[in-house]
Amino acid sequence: MVEKVRDVVEALNTFNEVRTACFGQTLDPEYKTYISSFLDAYLKLGIDVIPKVYAVLVHIPHFLD
């Protein structure tokens, strides 16, 4: 149970890094690294990739490029 909570906290923390890297006044040049870290943390949860997460993983990098 504690391990699952840690995984959720890690996913939320990595998502927050994506938020600050991609949606601030300036774009962090390493934003793809943050998105990749979020993907790894999200997949550790063992749940389906919902459309909003898919948008973060695929469409945001495409738009920012």
Short mmCIF file of C-alpha atoms in Angstrom, two decimals:
data_model
loop_
_atom_site.label_atom_id
_atom_site.label_comp_id
_atom_site.label_asym_id
_atom_site.label_seq_id
_atom_site.Cartn_x
_atom_site.Cartn_y
_atom_site.Cartn_z
CA MET A 1 0.00 0.00 0.00
CA VAL A 2 2.76 2.43 0.95
CA GLU A 3 4.62 1.61 -2.27
CA LYS A 4 1.53 2.42 -4.34
CA VAL A 5 1.15 5.75 -2.56
CA ARG A 6 4.80 6.53 -3.35
CA ASP A 7 4.16 5.74 -7.02
CA VAL A 8 1.18 8.11 -7.08
CA VAL A 9 3.17 10.87 -5.38
CA GLU A 10 6.02 10.37 -7.87
CA ALA A 11 3.59 10.61 -10.81
CA LEU A 12 2.08 13.79 -9.42
CA ASN A 13 5.48 15.33 -8.75
CA THR A 14 6.72 14.55 -12.25
CA PHE A 15 3.50 15.97 -13.70
CA ASN A 16 4.12 19.16 -11.73
CA GLU A 17 7.58 19.34 -13.33
CA VAL A 18 5.93 19.05 -16.75
CA ARG A 19 3.54 21.84 -15.79
CA THR A 20 6.30 24.21 -14.76
CA ALA A 21 8.53 23.31 -17.73
CA CYS A 22 5.84 23.67 -20.41
CA PHE A 23 3.29 26.17 -19.15
CA GLY A 24 5.26 29.01 -17.59
CA GLN A 25 6.38 32.30 -19.02
CA THR A 26 9.37 30.56 -20.61
CA LEU A 27 9.71 27.10 -22.07
CA ASP A 28 12.28 24.92 -20.33
CA PRO A 29 14.63 23.53 -23.00
CA GLU A 30 14.56 20.16 -21.22
CA TYR A 31 10.77 19.84 -21.32
CA LYS A 32 10.94 16.52 -23.21
CA THR A 33 12.97 15.03 -20.36
CA TYR A 34 10.28 16.02 -17.88
CA ILE A 35 7.56 14.52 -20.08
CA SER A 36 9.55 11.30 -20.38
CA SER A 37 9.94 11.14 -16.60
CA PHE A 38 6.20 11.64 -16.21
CA LEU A 39 5.56 8.80 -18.68
CA ASP A 40 7.80 6.44 -16.70
CA ALA A 41 6.14 7.37 -13.40
CA TYR A 42 2.63 7.10 -14.87
CA LEU A 43 3.29 3.67 -16.37
CA LYS A 44 4.49 2.42 -12.97
CA LEU A 45 0.97 3.03 -11.71
CA GLY A 46 -0.28 0.18 -13.88
CA ILE A 47 -3.38 2.02 -15.07
CA ASP A 48 -4.65 2.83 -18.55
CA VAL A 49 -3.44 5.94 -20.31
CA ILE A 50 -6.46 8.22 -20.35
CA PRO A 51 -6.98 10.79 -23.14
CA LYS A 52 -5.74 13.74 -21.07
CA VAL A 53 -2.50 11.94 -20.22
CA TYR A 54 -2.14 10.97 -23.88
CA ALA A 55 -2.48 14.65 -24.78
CA VAL A 56 0.32 15.54 -22.38
CA LEU A 57 2.58 12.78 -23.69
CA VAL A 58 1.96 13.21 -27.42
CA HIS A 59 0.27 16.46 -28.34
CA ILE A 60 2.10 18.87 -26.06
CA PRO A 61 5.57 17.95 -27.39
CA HIS A 62 4.22 18.06 -30.92
CA PHE A 63 2.76 21.53 -30.34
CA LEU A 64 5.88 22.86 -28.61
CA ASP A 65 8.21 21.60 -31.33
#
